Amino acid sequence: MNLAAAATNESLASTSNVLIYSSMAVYLLAFFAHIAEWLFGSRSKVARTAAAITGGAKTAPGARKPARADAAAVKGGTAVLDRPKIITRAAPGTRDIPDGPGAAGGDEQGDLYGRIAISLTVLAWAVEAAGVVTRALSVQRAPWGNMYEFNITFSTVAVTVYLTFLVMKKNVRWLGLPLITTVLLDLGLAVTVLYTASDQLVPALHSYWLWIHVSTAIFCGAVFYVGAAATVLYLFRERYETKLAAGEKPGAFATSVMERLPASATLDKFGYRVNAAVFPLWTFTIIAGAIWAGDAWGRYWGWDPKEVWSFITWVAYAAYLHARATAGWKGRKAAYLALIAFGCWLFNYYGVNIFVSGKHSYAGV
């Protein structure tokens, strides 16, 4: 490589670093905007779920109540009417429970902060994506040859998945705050502990399978994260609904937060669907890795720690999907299985890459 090319690559690497740091600054602004959405959103509608659980009439299993216009309390001199979506819980004999109105609570001021947060998230995503592309140009290869590059690409793809759901008009605004919080932690870890200067790959990684195998692994991890976030929120919301059904009165903070989330049945269904949708692609990821291993090392499977934990993750998600499809597991038991599976994926990435030696030791830290 001549000196001019080396200088150009070094300049691109520096530009990539600046873009990643800039995206972190914008994500931080989006984080504060999401906080404002929750703080200043309306809290006048927080009795809707309580009324549905403790005072609503029971319906036959599988039936739906018609949507009804509920008048919210007058706030700032303006009465608000909304028609919440009614969700029928899966368990026989239980009551219909509406989805919450979202972090903004149906309030115009809260919704304004939420829209600002989304706009800032789009801007931060664009800047971060530019940083990832610039990193790729600086090394003239796929930008996921070490954990630093994997992290910045992973967070970019996770936000892409979230924004795609928004474009598809899915009710996922509730994911904004936990997602941006996670992205900031991910990028903070990337630029401090995991940072690796631009460099070329080890010989085993010089293959077109790097683009295929690792890109699908990153995408699967991003979708698994979205499913895990929905599952965690489901556990909190389901516990809240159970307390209300038992006649207990949760605290003011729990009420304010939980009432704005979708119903537990909605969160449970969403988490299941995204995990089920991406599971075949995770299967392909493992198969592609085996084919690549055959080309690079002359064997398709060698019980390398990364291979073993990828398979363990596959088994864990397969057990979760199988339990829901055949054993009828829904609710908390299935949620725990889903979180165990995502924990396996996290350990496969962080634990195996940092603490376990093997042929996949490309962490660069």
XYZ file of C-alpha atoms in Angstrom:
365
model
C 0.000 0.000 0.000
C 1.472 3.393 -0.977
C 1.722 6.304 1.418
C -1.148 8.213 -0.196
C -3.528 5.270 0.183
C -2.436 4.726 3.771
C -3.023 8.401 4.564
C -6.479 8.225 2.957
C -7.434 5.162 4.984
C -6.192 6.793 8.172
C -8.256 9.872 7.399
C -11.338 7.742 6.781
C -10.799 5.901 10.069
C -10.591 9.223 11.922
C -13.751 10.423 10.175
C -15.512 7.217 11.202
C -14.574 7.803 14.842
C -15.876 11.372 14.692
C -19.161 10.165 13.187
C -19.621 7.487 15.852
C -19.017 10.009 18.638
C -21.369 12.462 16.939
C -24.081 9.822 16.732
C -23.665 9.184 20.457
C -24.262 12.884 21.129
C -27.451 12.869 19.065
C -28.625 9.589 20.641
C -28.137 11.256 24.028
C -30.441 14.087 22.957
C -32.976 11.503 21.780
C -32.672 9.792 25.174
C -33.547 13.034 26.978
C -36.431 13.651 24.581
C -37.839 10.192 25.356
C -37.490 10.930 29.073
C -39.431 14.163 28.522
C -42.104 12.216 26.642
C -42.632 9.969 29.669
C -42.397 12.792 32.213
C -44.639 15.312 30.498
C -47.062 12.919 28.846
C -50.584 12.804 30.195
C -51.228 10.796 33.336
C -54.951 11.390 33.251
C -55.796 8.062 31.566
C -54.083 5.706 33.920
C -57.284 4.174 35.276
C -58.324 2.540 32.006
C -56.614 -0.812 32.513
C -57.612 -0.934 36.173
C -61.232 -0.457 35.164
C -60.940 -3.114 32.485
C -59.480 -5.662 34.890
C -61.389 -4.952 38.073
C -64.688 -3.595 36.830
C -65.213 -4.726 33.260
C -67.606 -7.502 32.397
C -66.193 -10.866 31.471
C -66.490 -11.998 27.921
C -66.513 -15.370 26.311
C -63.084 -16.732 25.384
C -62.001 -15.418 22.008
C -64.630 -12.684 21.936
C -63.874 -9.013 21.538
C -65.509 -6.012 23.066
C -66.377 -3.244 20.671
C -64.120 -0.221 20.809
C -65.665 2.522 22.938
C -64.857 6.204 23.100
C -63.534 7.023 26.582
C -63.420 10.626 27.676
C -60.159 11.521 29.338
C -59.981 14.023 32.136
C -59.786 17.628 31.029
C -56.122 18.592 30.794
C -55.108 22.141 29.996
C -58.729 22.992 29.171
C -59.017 20.373 26.430
C -61.030 17.177 26.737
C -59.487 14.281 24.851
C -61.446 11.396 23.364
C -59.649 8.262 22.285
C -60.610 4.813 21.167
C -58.150 2.354 22.674
C -57.549 -0.887 20.896
C -59.088 -3.736 22.863
C -57.000 -6.860 23.290
C -58.570 -10.168 24.304
C -56.322 -12.082 26.695
C -55.614 -15.675 25.747
C -56.509 -17.278 29.068
C -60.159 -18.411 29.262
C -62.311 -16.536 31.733
C -60.144 -13.440 31.879
C -61.148 -9.918 30.940
C -60.412 -7.864 27.882
C -57.616 -5.398 28.518
C -56.886 -2.354 26.352
C -53.460 -1.340 25.177
C -52.072 1.687 26.954
C -52.016 5.052 25.150
C -48.215 5.063 24.828
C -45.482 6.998 26.578
C -47.115 10.310 25.675
C -50.372 9.200 27.257
C -52.373 10.715 24.404
C -51.199 14.171 25.438
C -50.150 16.657 22.734
C -47.144 17.923 24.686
C -45.929 14.415 25.425
C -46.491 13.404 21.808
C -44.426 16.390 20.647
C -41.477 15.253 22.769
C -41.940 11.740 21.402
C -41.842 12.964 17.819
C -38.720 14.997 18.584
C -37.150 11.845 20.054
C -37.972 9.864 16.909
C -36.560 12.605 14.671
C -33.343 12.720 16.703
C -33.146 8.919 16.574
C -33.384 8.995 12.777
C -30.633 11.631 12.617
C -28.386 9.690 15.014
C -29.010 6.498 13.048
C -28.000 8.201 9.792
C -24.803 9.582 11.356
C -23.929 6.219 12.908
C -24.604 4.379 9.644
C -22.279 6.835 7.900
C -19.660 6.030 10.545
C -20.009 2.304 9.866
C -19.722 2.808 6.102
C -16.691 5.072 6.552
C -15.071 2.449 8.761
C -15.637 -0.101 5.985
C -14.016 2.207 3.450
C -11.025 2.758 5.714
C -10.305 -0.977 5.969
C -11.666 -1.860 2.502
C -13.681 -4.800 3.780
C -16.864 -5.626 5.679
C -16.991 -3.498 8.854
C -17.323 -6.361 11.324
C -13.901 -7.925 11.680
C -13.651 -7.337 15.450
C -15.918 -6.613 18.399
C -15.694 -2.838 18.035
C -16.932 -3.014 14.471
C -19.525 -5.620 15.394
C -20.872 -3.374 18.172
C -21.263 -0.246 16.074
C -22.883 -2.273 13.284
C -25.145 -4.131 15.714
C -26.523 -0.943 17.268
C -27.088 0.529 13.810
C -29.047 -2.548 12.717
C -31.052 -2.613 15.979
C -32.184 0.977 15.399
C -32.912 0.095 11.765
C -35.251 -2.683 12.903
C -37.013 -0.277 15.282
C -37.428 2.436 12.652
C -38.663 -0.140 10.141
C -41.438 -1.148 12.544
C -42.383 2.527 12.897
C -42.481 2.967 9.123
C -44.736 -0.096 8.969
C -47.108 1.719 11.399
C -46.525 -0.788 14.177
C -47.210 0.340 17.735
C -43.618 0.184 18.998
C -43.024 3.701 20.326
C -42.797 2.082 23.768
C -39.493 0.533 22.649
C -37.832 3.901 22.053
C -36.466 4.628 25.534
C -35.071 1.137 26.317
C -33.608 0.885 22.807
C -31.806 4.232 22.915
C -30.540 3.471 26.427
C -29.118 0.165 25.191
C -27.574 1.764 22.103
C -25.797 4.363 24.224
C -24.419 1.638 26.488
C -23.391 -0.426 23.470
C -21.575 2.469 21.798
C -19.995 3.563 25.073
C -18.595 0.069 25.497
C -17.460 0.032 21.869
C -15.480 3.281 21.961
C -13.838 2.547 25.322
C -13.289 -1.119 26.193
C -13.710 -2.665 22.738
C -12.115 -0.065 20.495
C -9.689 -1.463 17.929
C -7.777 0.575 15.375
C -8.431 -0.100 11.688
C -6.518 -3.154 10.556
C -6.681 -6.017 8.091
C -8.248 -9.377 8.833
C -6.593 -12.617 9.798
C -6.319 -14.967 6.770
C -9.266 -17.171 7.820
C -11.639 -14.216 7.506
C -10.695 -13.330 3.934
C -13.824 -14.784 2.376
C -17.132 -13.649 0.885
C -18.734 -15.655 3.698
C -17.769 -12.787 6.023
C -20.437 -10.703 4.333
C -23.029 -13.472 4.442
C -22.465 -15.219 7.772
C -21.647 -12.273 10.035
C -24.223 -9.903 8.546
C -27.024 -12.395 9.185
C -25.718 -12.995 12.719
C -25.827 -9.246 13.400
C -29.342 -8.925 12.006
C -30.573 -11.914 14.026
C -29.054 -10.488 17.194
C -30.772 -7.144 16.614
C -34.185 -8.790 16.147
C -33.605 -11.102 19.125
C -32.878 -7.968 21.168
C -36.208 -6.417 20.156
C -37.983 -9.639 21.135
C -36.154 -9.727 24.482
C -37.056 -6.094 25.230
C -40.727 -6.845 24.562
C -40.494 -9.929 26.779
C -39.003 -8.019 29.719
C -41.707 -5.362 29.478
C -44.303 -8.123 29.209
C -43.187 -9.573 32.554
C -43.580 -6.204 34.273
C -46.921 -5.455 32.637
C -48.327 -8.929 33.306
C -47.346 -8.659 36.963
C -49.047 -5.282 37.143
C -52.259 -6.626 35.589
C -52.217 -9.575 37.993
C -51.956 -7.238 40.972
C -54.900 -5.201 39.749
C -56.962 -8.325 39.165
C -56.197 -9.405 42.736
C -57.456 -6.104 44.109
C -54.022 -4.722 44.962
C -53.074 -1.119 44.331
C -49.634 -0.680 42.718
C -47.561 2.403 43.468
C -47.989 5.669 41.599
C -44.779 5.253 39.591
C -45.630 1.701 38.496
C -49.129 2.813 37.574
C -47.894 5.762 35.529
C -45.436 3.627 33.560
C -47.315 0.348 33.179
C -50.612 1.924 32.115
C -49.004 3.476 29.063
C -47.563 0.205 27.742
C -49.451 -2.186 25.460
C -51.427 -4.915 27.216
C -49.429 -7.924 28.360
C -51.081 -10.069 25.687
C -49.920 -7.633 23.015
C -46.334 -7.612 24.290
C -46.314 -11.396 24.598
C -47.576 -11.850 21.050
C -45.146 -9.293 19.647
C -42.122 -10.913 21.312
C -43.160 -14.335 20.084
C -43.720 -13.209 16.519
C -40.386 -11.443 16.093
C -38.485 -14.397 17.605
C -40.354 -16.863 15.405
C -39.795 -14.734 12.306
C -36.020 -14.501 12.715
C -35.372 -18.042 13.955
C -35.082 -19.547 10.425
C -32.464 -16.915 9.603
C -30.498 -17.878 12.735
C -30.614 -21.466 11.485
C -29.182 -20.267 8.168
C -26.484 -18.341 10.084
C -25.240 -21.535 11.726
C -25.324 -23.449 8.441
C -23.438 -20.649 6.667
C -20.845 -20.645 9.459
C -20.358 -24.382 9.041
C -19.843 -24.013 5.298
C -17.338 -21.211 5.888
C -15.513 -23.351 8.468
C -15.244 -26.105 5.870
C -13.630 -23.695 3.423
C -11.304 -22.064 5.984
C -10.297 -24.972 8.227
C -11.216 -28.097 6.301
C -13.999 -29.201 8.674
C -17.616 -28.147 9.035
C -17.852 -28.631 12.782
C -15.079 -28.773 15.351
C -16.744 -28.038 18.702
C -15.107 -24.645 18.852
C -16.650 -22.576 21.728
C -18.315 -20.164 19.295
C -19.813 -23.044 17.336
C -21.024 -24.737 20.511
C -22.690 -21.619 21.914
C -24.265 -20.757 18.579
C -25.837 -24.213 18.635
C -26.869 -23.812 22.293
C -28.576 -20.547 21.353
C -30.354 -22.311 18.488
C -31.543 -25.079 20.835
C -32.769 -22.543 23.403
C -34.856 -20.622 20.860
C -36.076 -23.875 19.313
C -37.215 -25.036 22.767
C -39.032 -21.744 23.302
C -40.832 -21.887 19.963
C -41.600 -25.598 20.355
C -43.022 -25.079 23.847
C -45.345 -22.341 22.615
C -46.443 -24.257 19.530
C -46.990 -27.717 20.995
C -47.042 -27.578 24.782
C -49.235 -24.510 24.877
C -46.776 -22.547 26.982
C -47.691 -18.893 27.038
C -47.147 -16.169 29.529
C -44.395 -16.106 32.121
C -43.002 -19.615 31.552
C -42.497 -18.969 27.852
C -41.085 -15.508 28.618
C -38.428 -17.005 30.888
C -37.435 -19.426 28.125
C -37.140 -16.556 25.649
C -34.912 -14.572 28.009
C -32.705 -17.605 28.665
C -32.305 -17.988 24.903
C -31.333 -14.334 24.500
C -28.924 -14.711 27.404
C -27.264 -17.532 25.472
C -26.917 -15.227 22.478
C -25.333 -12.496 24.637
C -22.862 -14.933 26.163
C -22.073 -16.303 22.708
C -21.024 -12.819 21.690
C -19.479 -11.197 24.757
C -18.521 -14.140 26.928
C -17.068 -16.404 24.270
C -15.312 -13.593 22.390
C -13.656 -12.060 25.462
C -13.143 -14.883 27.956
C -12.871 -18.073 25.891
C -10.076 -18.900 23.464
C -10.792 -20.585 20.166
C -10.593 -20.265 16.410
C -13.148 -17.428 16.589
C -10.969 -15.260 18.877
C -11.180 -12.099 16.788
C -12.287 -9.721 19.543
C -9.288 -7.469 19.128
C -9.319 -6.511 22.847
